[in-house]
Tab-separated table of C-alpha atoms and ligand atoms in Angstrom:
chain	number	residue	atom	x	y	z
A	1	UNK	CA	0.102	0.248	0.304
A	2	UNK	CA	2.453	2.246	1.234
A	3	UNK	CA	4.768	2.092	-2.261
A	4	UNK	CA	1.086	2.344	-4.831
A	5	UNK	CA	0.718	5.580	-2.277
A	6	UNK	CA	3.802	7.417	-2.702
A	7	UNK	CA	3.774	6.382	-6.361
A	8	UNK	CA	0.391	8.282	-7.367
A	9	UNK	CA	1.530	11.459	-5.335
A	10	UNK	CA	5.172	11.159	-7.375
A	11	UNK	CA	2.710	10.486	-10.697
A	12	UNK	CA	0.315	13.254	-10.038
A	13	UNK	CA	3.905	15.498	-9.565
A	14	UNK	CA	5.320	14.310	-13.015
A	15	UNK	CA	1.876	14.932	-14.299
A	16	UNK	CA	1.291	18.405	-13.215
A	17	UNK	CA	4.857	19.227	-14.329
A	18	UNK	CA	3.759	18.125	-17.516
A	19	UNK	CA	0.659	19.702	-17.997
A	20	UNK	CA	2.260	23.131	-17.035
A	21	UNK	CA	4.448	23.177	-19.892
A	22	UNK	CA	1.221	23.347	-22.110
A	23	UNK	CA	0.141	26.719	-20.204
A	24	UNK	CA	-0.188	30.201	-22.627
A	25	UNK	CA	-3.021	31.673	-21.156
A	26	UNK	CA	-4.944	32.857	-18.263
A	27	UNK	CA	-7.718	30.264	-19.679
A	28	UNK	CA	-5.231	27.869	-19.542
A	29	UNK	CA	-4.416	28.379	-15.905
A	30	UNK	CA	-8.204	28.312	-15.105
A	31	UNK	CA	-7.898	24.694	-16.408
A	32	UNK	CA	-5.536	23.728	-14.647
A	33	UNK	CA	-6.724	24.772	-11.511
A	34	UNK	CA	-9.635	23.105	-11.623
A	35	UNK	CA	-7.738	19.870	-12.853
A	36	UNK	CA	-5.663	19.358	-10.054
A	37	UNK	CA	-7.336	21.539	-6.822
A	38	UNK	CA	-10.822	21.983	-8.200
A	39	UNK	CA	-13.659	20.514	-5.758
A	40	UNK	CA	-13.819	17.394	-8.208
A	41	UNK	CA	-10.042	17.785	-8.966
A	42	UNK	CA	-7.281	14.528	-8.558
A	43	UNK	CA	-6.696	15.974	-5.306
A	44	UNK	CA	-10.158	15.924	-3.783
A	45	UNK	CA	-10.076	12.385	-5.351
A	46	UNK	CA	-7.171	11.501	-3.335
A	47	UNK	CA	-8.073	12.646	0.153
A	48	UNK	CA	-11.190	9.980	-0.478
A	49	UNK	CA	-8.129	7.585	-0.206
A	50	UNK	CA	-7.292	8.394	3.129
A	51	UNK	CA	-10.665	6.259	4.325
A	52	UNK	CA	-9.533	3.380	2.282
A	53	UNK	CA	-5.781	3.419	4.337
A	54	UNK	CA	-5.938	1.044	7.840
A	55	UNK	CA	-2.429	1.141	8.934
A	56	UNK	CA	-2.229	4.556	10.750
A	57	UNK	CA	1.305	4.486	9.686
A	58	UNK	CA	0.953	4.638	6.208
A	59	UNK	CA	-1.714	6.696	6.502
A	60	UNK	CA	0.376	9.061	8.261
A	61	UNK	CA	2.815	8.362	4.869
A	62	UNK	CA	-0.077	8.897	2.305
A	63	UNK	CA	-1.089	11.931	4.557
A	64	UNK	CA	2.831	13.770	3.875
A	65	UNK	CA	2.549	12.793	0.724
A	66	UNK	CA	-0.861	14.233	-0.176
A	67	UNK	CA	-0.371	17.949	1.772
A	68	UNK	CA	3.498	17.880	-0.149
A	69	UNK	CA	1.288	17.568	-3.265
A	70	UNK	CA	-1.175	20.084	-2.569
A	71	UNK	CA	1.683	22.472	-1.599
A	72	UNK	CA	3.374	22.082	-4.756
A	73	UNK	CA	0.302	22.296	-7.019
A	74	UNK	CA	-1.094	25.483	-5.078
A	75	UNK	CA	2.349	27.174	-5.259
A	76	UNK	CA	2.576	26.192	-8.934
A	77	UNK	CA	-0.835	27.401	-9.705
A	78	UNK	CA	-0.767	30.725	-7.982
A	79	UNK	CA	2.511	31.432	-9.936
A	80	UNK	CA	1.151	30.748	-13.040
A	81	UNK	CA	-2.114	32.914	-11.830
A	82	UNK	CA	0.467	35.760	-10.976
A	83	UNK	CA	2.473	35.931	-14.113
A	84	UNK	CA	-0.400	35.291	-16.945
A	85	UNK	CA	-2.334	38.381	-14.836
A	86	UNK	CA	0.665	40.405	-15.703
A	87	UNK	CA	1.069	39.424	-19.666
A	88	UNK	CA	-3.132	40.202	-19.595
A	89	UNK	CA	-1.853	43.773	-18.863
A	90	UNK	CA	0.837	44.011	-20.765
A	91	UNK	CA	-0.882	42.635	-23.766
A	92	UNK	CA	-3.082	45.992	-23.708
A	93	UNK	CA	0.210	47.785	-24.253
A	94	UNK	CA	2.206	45.740	-26.552
A	95	UNK	CA	3.840	47.274	-29.546
A	96	UNK	CA	5.055	44.619	-31.311
A	97	UNK	CA	2.005	42.920	-31.525
A	98	UNK	CA	0.564	43.249	-35.525
A	99	UNK	CA	-1.866	46.092	-36.146
A	100	UNK	CA	-5.931	45.442	-35.848
A	101	UNK	CA	-6.917	45.552	-38.967
A	102	UNK	CA	-9.182	47.782	-40.165
A	103	UNK	CA	-12.539	46.428	-41.707
A	104	UNK	CA	-13.435	49.939	-43.595
A	105	UNK	CA	-14.409	47.872	-46.780
A	106	UNK	CA	-12.173	48.922	-50.271
A	107	UNK	CA	-13.235	50.274	-53.741
A	108	UNK	CA	-14.727	47.740	-56.126
A	109	UNK	CA	-12.245	46.847	-59.160
A	110	UNK	CA	-14.249	48.691	-61.735
A	111	UNK	CA	-14.337	51.423	-59.047
A	112	UNK	CA	-10.811	51.528	-59.298
A	113	UNK	CA	-10.299	51.208	-62.720
A	114	UNK	CA	-13.152	53.679	-63.583
A	115	UNK	CA	-10.997	56.184	-61.103
A	116	UNK	CA	-7.788	55.451	-63.035
A	117	UNK	CA	-9.538	56.275	-66.446
A	118	UNK	CA	-10.827	59.781	-65.002
A	119	UNK	CA	-7.422	60.691	-63.396
A	120	UNK	CA	-5.944	60.329	-67.073
A	121	UNK	CA	-8.227	62.356	-68.856
A	122	UNK	CA	-8.532	65.168	-65.679
A	123	UNK	CA	-4.925	65.040	-66.723
A	124	UNK	CA	-5.868	66.147	-70.656
A	125	UNK	CA	-8.200	68.204	-69.926
A	126	UNK	CA	-11.623	66.660	-69.757
A	127	UNK	CA	-14.452	66.823	-67.589
A	128	UNK	CA	-17.290	64.260	-66.724
A	129	UNK	CA	-20.183	64.290	-67.178
A	130	UNK	CA	-23.199	61.481	-66.357
A	131	UNK	CA	-26.747	61.216	-66.903
A	132	UNK	CA	-29.941	58.885	-66.754
A	133	UNK	CA	-29.594	55.409	-66.922
A	134	UNK	CA	-33.188	54.954	-67.866
A	135	UNK	CA	-32.797	57.158	-71.408
A	136	UNK	CA	-35.477	57.501	-74.427
A	137	UNK	CA	-35.449	55.927	-77.498
A	138	UNK	CA	-34.846	59.464	-78.745
A	139	UNK	CA	-31.537	60.072	-76.950
A	140	UNK	CA	-30.571	56.618	-76.956
A	141	UNK	CA	-31.045	55.693	-80.707
A	142	UNK	CA	-32.841	58.195	-82.757
A	143	UNK	CA	-30.181	61.929	-81.942
A	144	UNK	CA	-27.369	59.514	-82.258
A	145	UNK	CA	-28.168	58.384	-85.984
A	146	UNK	CA	-29.113	55.066	-85.086
A	147	UNK	CA	-31.893	53.448	-88.450
A	148	UNK	CA	-34.436	52.698	-88.030
A	149	UNK	CA	-33.617	48.945	-89.173
A	150	UNK	CA	-30.495	48.875	-87.010
A	151	UNK	CA	-30.413	45.615	-84.455
A	152	UNK	CA	-29.432	47.344	-81.383
A	153	UNK	CA	-32.796	49.068	-81.250
A	154	UNK	CA	-34.648	45.222	-81.648
A	155	UNK	CA	-36.579	43.869	-78.449
A	156	UNK	CA	-34.268	40.914	-78.180
A	157	UNK	CA	-31.193	43.364	-77.687
A	158	UNK	CA	-32.348	46.229	-75.586
A	159	UNK	CA	-34.458	46.194	-72.191
A	160	UNK	CA	-37.122	48.248	-72.927
A	161	UNK	CA	-39.276	49.274	-69.706
A	162	UNK	CA	-42.169	48.909	-69.822
A	163	UNK	CA	-44.490	51.949	-68.151
A	164	UNK	CA	-48.184	52.361	-67.967
A	165	UNK	CA	-49.459	54.960	-70.782
A	166	UNK	CA	-45.818	54.627	-72.704
A	167	UNK	CA	-47.479	52.139	-75.683
A	168	UNK	CA	-45.044	53.157	-78.051
A	169	UNK	CA	-42.107	51.230	-76.065
A	170	UNK	CA	-40.822	55.023	-75.252
A	171	UNK	CA	-38.430	54.456	-72.645
A	172	UNK	CA	-35.454	51.697	-72.238
A	173	UNK	CA	-31.907	51.186	-70.194
A	174	UNK	CA	-29.145	53.138	-71.889
A	175	UNK	CA	-27.083	50.249	-74.285
A	176	UNK	CA	-24.317	52.999	-74.100
A	177	UNK	CA	-23.510	56.095	-72.610
A	178	UNK	CA	-23.869	57.856	-75.339
A	179	UNK	CA	-27.013	59.659	-74.415
A	180	UNK	CA	-24.903	61.918	-71.924
A	181	UNK	CA	-23.121	63.376	-75.232
A	182	UNK	CA	-26.404	64.540	-76.892
A	183	UNK	CA	-27.826	65.873	-73.961
A	184	UNK	CA	-24.209	67.625	-73.072
A	185	UNK	CA	-24.089	69.101	-76.449
A	186	UNK	CA	-27.790	70.000	-76.393
A	187	UNK	CA	-26.808	72.372	-73.119
A	188	UNK	CA	-23.248	73.169	-73.567
A	189	UNK	CA	-21.747	74.902	-76.965
A	190	UNK	CA	-18.463	74.028	-78.079
A	191	UNK	CA	-15.378	74.014	-77.063
A	192	UNK	CA	-16.837	70.724	-74.878
A	193	UNK	CA	-14.145	68.390	-74.275
A	194	UNK	CA	-16.072	66.087	-71.629
A	195	UNK	CA	-15.775	61.708	-70.846
A	196	UNK	CA	-19.243	60.129	-69.808
A	197	UNK	CA	-18.373	56.558	-67.251
A	198	UNK	CA	-21.922	54.714	-66.326
A	199	UNK	CA	-23.538	51.858	-67.076
A	200	UNK	CA	-25.211	50.498	-69.619
A	201	UNK	CA	-27.650	47.601	-70.108
A	202	UNK	CA	-28.111	45.191	-73.350
A	203	UNK	CA	-29.903	41.600	-73.513
A	204	UNK	CA	-26.906	39.469	-73.524
A	205	UNK	CA	-27.270	36.271	-71.980
A	206	UNK	CA	-24.344	36.161	-69.176
A	207	UNK	CA	-21.198	34.423	-69.618
A	208	UNK	CA	-17.440	34.712	-69.098
A	209	UNK	CA	-17.085	37.669	-71.702
A	210	UNK	CA	-20.587	38.597	-71.507
A	211	UNK	CA	-22.915	40.950	-68.959
A	212	UNK	CA	-26.510	42.434	-69.457
A	213	UNK	CA	-24.690	44.861	-67.405
A	214	UNK	CA	-21.673	46.551	-67.895
A	215	UNK	CA	-19.545	49.855	-67.413
A	216	UNK	CA	-18.800	52.360	-70.157
A	217	UNK	CA	-16.544	54.938	-70.838
A	218	UNK	CA	-17.211	57.635	-73.683
A	219	UNK	CA	-15.128	60.634	-74.921
A	220	UNK	CA	-16.281	63.544	-76.582
A	221	UNK	CA	-14.604	66.750	-78.049
A	222	UNK	CA	-16.291	69.135	-80.336
A	223	UNK	CA	-14.582	72.090	-81.880
A	224	UNK	CA	-13.612	74.294	-84.673
A	225	UNK	CA	-10.797	71.928	-86.518
A	226	UNK	CA	-11.054	68.908	-84.865
A	227	UNK	CA	-9.452	66.641	-87.067
A	228	UNK	CA	-9.060	61.996	-87.108
A	229	UNK	CA	-5.546	62.960	-85.828
A	230	UNK	CA	-6.274	64.760	-82.746
A	231	UNK	CA	-8.540	61.509	-81.811
A	232	UNK	CA	-5.411	59.120	-82.668
A	233	UNK	CA	-3.312	61.376	-80.411
A	234	UNK	CA	-5.767	61.803	-77.460
A	235	UNK	CA	-6.478	57.892	-77.855
A	236	UNK	CA	-2.634	56.853	-77.741
A	237	UNK	CA	-1.878	59.019	-75.309
A	238	UNK	CA	-4.721	57.175	-73.188
A	239	UNK	CA	-3.809	53.855	-73.686
A	240	UNK	CA	0.306	54.658	-73.110
A	241	UNK	CA	-0.949	55.977	-69.734
A	242	UNK	CA	-3.187	53.454	-69.074
A	243	UNK	CA	-0.776	50.231	-70.291
A	244	UNK	CA	2.522	51.823	-70.166
A	245	UNK	CA	4.494	53.879	-72.381
A	246	UNK	CA	5.170	50.928	-75.322
A	247	UNK	CA	1.716	50.313	-76.000
A	248	UNK	CA	0.825	50.995	-80.010
A	249	UNK	CA	-2.743	51.118	-80.684
A	250	UNK	CA	-4.004	50.864	-84.482
A	251	UNK	CA	-7.509	51.737	-85.812
A	252	UNK	CA	-9.158	49.319	-87.714
A	253	UNK	CA	-12.858	50.944	-90.471
A	254	UNK	CA	-15.781	50.536	-89.255
A	255	UNK	CA	-19.545	51.202	-88.852
A	256	UNK	CA	-21.074	53.217	-86.131
A	257	UNK	CA	-24.161	55.231	-86.545
A	258	UNK	CA	-22.926	58.348	-84.356
A	259	UNK	CA	-19.694	58.994	-86.435
A	260	UNK	CA	-18.154	58.833	-89.681
A	261	UNK	CA	-15.832	57.863	-90.371
A	262	UNK	CA	-15.415	55.234	-87.873
A	263	UNK	CA	-12.584	52.911	-86.021
A	264	UNK	CA	-12.432	50.238	-83.843
A	265	UNK	CA	-9.244	50.784	-82.028
A	266	UNK	CA	-7.168	47.842	-80.876
A	267	UNK	CA	-4.081	48.314	-79.029
A	268	UNK	CA	-0.869	45.723	-78.965
A	269	UNK	CA	-1.656	43.051	-76.633
A	270	UNK	CA	-0.128	43.630	-72.957
A	271	UNK	CA	0.773	39.733	-72.241
A	272	UNK	CA	3.636	39.285	-75.461
A	273	UNK	CA	3.840	42.869	-76.897
A	274	UNK	CA	2.936	41.489	-80.280
A	275	UNK	CA	4.196	38.772	-80.206
A	276	UNK	CA	0.901	36.448	-80.265
A	277	UNK	CA	-0.225	35.104	-77.333
A	278	UNK	CA	-3.397	32.872	-75.358
A	279	UNK	CA	-4.799	36.279	-75.044
A	280	UNK	CA	-5.015	38.310	-78.366
A	281	UNK	CA	-5.775	34.532	-80.078
A	282	UNK	CA	-2.440	34.688	-81.370
A	283	UNK	CA	-3.019	38.394	-83.073
A	284	UNK	CA	-0.769	40.371	-81.222
A	285	UNK	CA	-3.582	43.120	-80.537
A	286	UNK	CA	-6.931	43.459	-78.224
A	287	UNK	CA	-10.148	45.039	-79.568
A	288	UNK	CA	-10.587	48.066	-76.691
A	289	UNK	CA	-13.934	49.925	-78.585
A	290	UNK	CA	-15.299	52.552	-81.226
A	291	UNK	CA	-14.132	55.619	-82.316
A	292	UNK	CA	-14.431	58.164	-85.103
A	293	UNK	CA	-15.142	61.762	-86.426
A	294	UNK	CA	-18.795	62.827	-85.141
A	295	UNK	CA	-21.645	62.530	-87.798
A	296	UNK	CA	-22.609	65.857	-88.742
A	297	UNK	CA	-26.345	64.671	-88.691
A	298	UNK	CA	-25.709	64.441	-84.912
A	299	UNK	CA	-24.023	67.672	-84.886
A	300	UNK	CA	-26.894	69.504	-86.931
A	301	UNK	CA	-29.577	67.876	-84.356
A	302	UNK	CA	-28.314	69.500	-81.138
A	303	UNK	CA	-27.537	72.875	-83.259
A	304	UNK	CA	-24.385	72.858	-83.032
A	305	UNK	CA	-23.459	74.007	-86.903
A	306	UNK	CA	-21.236	71.269	-88.762
A	307	UNK	CA	-19.876	73.450	-91.178
A	308	UNK	CA	-17.953	75.432	-88.223
A	309	UNK	CA	-17.738	72.471	-85.802
A	310	UNK	CA	-16.143	69.019	-85.481
A	311	UNK	CA	-15.494	66.517	-82.979
A	312	UNK	CA	-14.595	63.237	-82.002
A	313	UNK	CA	-16.053	60.222	-80.087
A	314	UNK	CA	-14.820	56.832	-78.275
A	315	UNK	CA	-15.866	54.580	-76.041
A	316	UNK	CA	-14.114	51.655	-74.359
A	317	UNK	CA	-15.455	49.045	-71.622
A	318	UNK	CA	-14.376	49.450	-68.071
A	319	UNK	CA	-14.539	45.279	-67.533
A	320	UNK	CA	-12.157	44.295	-70.517
A	321	UNK	CA	-9.818	46.597	-69.332
A	322	UNK	CA	-10.199	45.521	-65.596
A	323	UNK	CA	-9.669	42.102	-67.072
A	324	UNK	CA	-6.751	42.591	-68.686
A	325	UNK	CA	-5.506	44.348	-65.927
A	326	UNK	CA	-5.166	42.372	-63.674
A	327	UNK	CA	-6.124	38.944	-64.901
A	328	UNK	CA	-9.048	38.191	-64.648
A	329	UNK	CA	-11.050	35.779	-67.184
A	330	UNK	CA	-14.860	36.334	-66.242
A	331	UNK	CA	-16.869	39.262	-66.447
A	332	UNK	CA	-19.111	37.429	-64.426
A	333	UNK	CA	-17.121	37.977	-60.910
A	334	UNK	CA	-17.637	41.840	-61.358
A	335	UNK	CA	-21.497	41.849	-60.415
A	336	UNK	CA	-21.782	38.494	-58.073
A	337	UNK	CA	-20.345	40.344	-54.987
A	338	UNK	CA	-18.381	36.987	-53.735
A	339	UNK	CA	-16.381	39.175	-51.040
A	340	UNK	CA	-13.349	36.238	-51.724
A	341	UNK	CA	-13.012	37.974	-54.982
A	342	UNK	CA	-12.772	41.952	-54.009
A	343	UNK	CA	-10.953	41.503	-51.242
A	344	UNK	CA	-8.346	40.749	-53.391
A	345	UNK	CA	-8.241	44.765	-54.814
A	346	UNK	CA	-8.745	46.362	-51.089
B	401	ZN	ZN1	-0.898	38.689	-76.852
């Protein structure tokens, strides 16, 4: 009996020493206290063995082991309590700890790209104009010289608004930001030098490169003697500011109702610098958007004399630029509001 009892307190002592090594907080200390000194703890259980020992000498021996261990455990735990009390206080002013993260949110990647674009154009003397997203057929198509047969006017391509009493479907969600240009030209006289950023809508089935809502920026410059060379110079300077000084641009003839002549703008591929890669499908060029000289019919429509004034306009897609800049392969990510995607752009 004697030897077993001695082993029991020696065993408890070793066990406590082992447990102490795992303590790293005030909470751990409290758990240790409960385990050894608590009402249902190991020491309390050991005290119940007294009555099972018949020999008075054995009982004394056991009693000595018991009180020695109790003393030892109490001092160890008190020491730990004191230590972690102190550390808790130090924690509050520990200058070596990393700073707490401020959950103030970040700007959406499209907003970041848009702000960068606005900055570049502001630097070239453009001001920002905005207009309504719900537009009339007049501003969205007629005033922009869009022929009546043009497919963009189709119910299958455009979100017309079902407004009671509007049987002719006069209202729609704008399909481009060009209506802003008409509104500005109606109320301002040249020189006009603006960009119009904003959301636009088309009935596109969402896939990796199409979204029914997307963002555009359009630029417009109207003054005396404005030429296609001015357009080229501005567009080239813009894409160099955005994508880097080695960026080349090229203009391919195209048709847009609003401009005549019209051209598609391509820039040299950012990834292969013209060598040909997967992103540019081997061509070395990336399509960026439309441009051209404002059609004289459009100027006449807003009361600006096309014999005196001329102008150019261009448009580009914000998502397209953000996708190229950040290497994003699916346009839908911009509109799903998945925080795991968005927080990468903080
Ligand atoms: Zn390429």
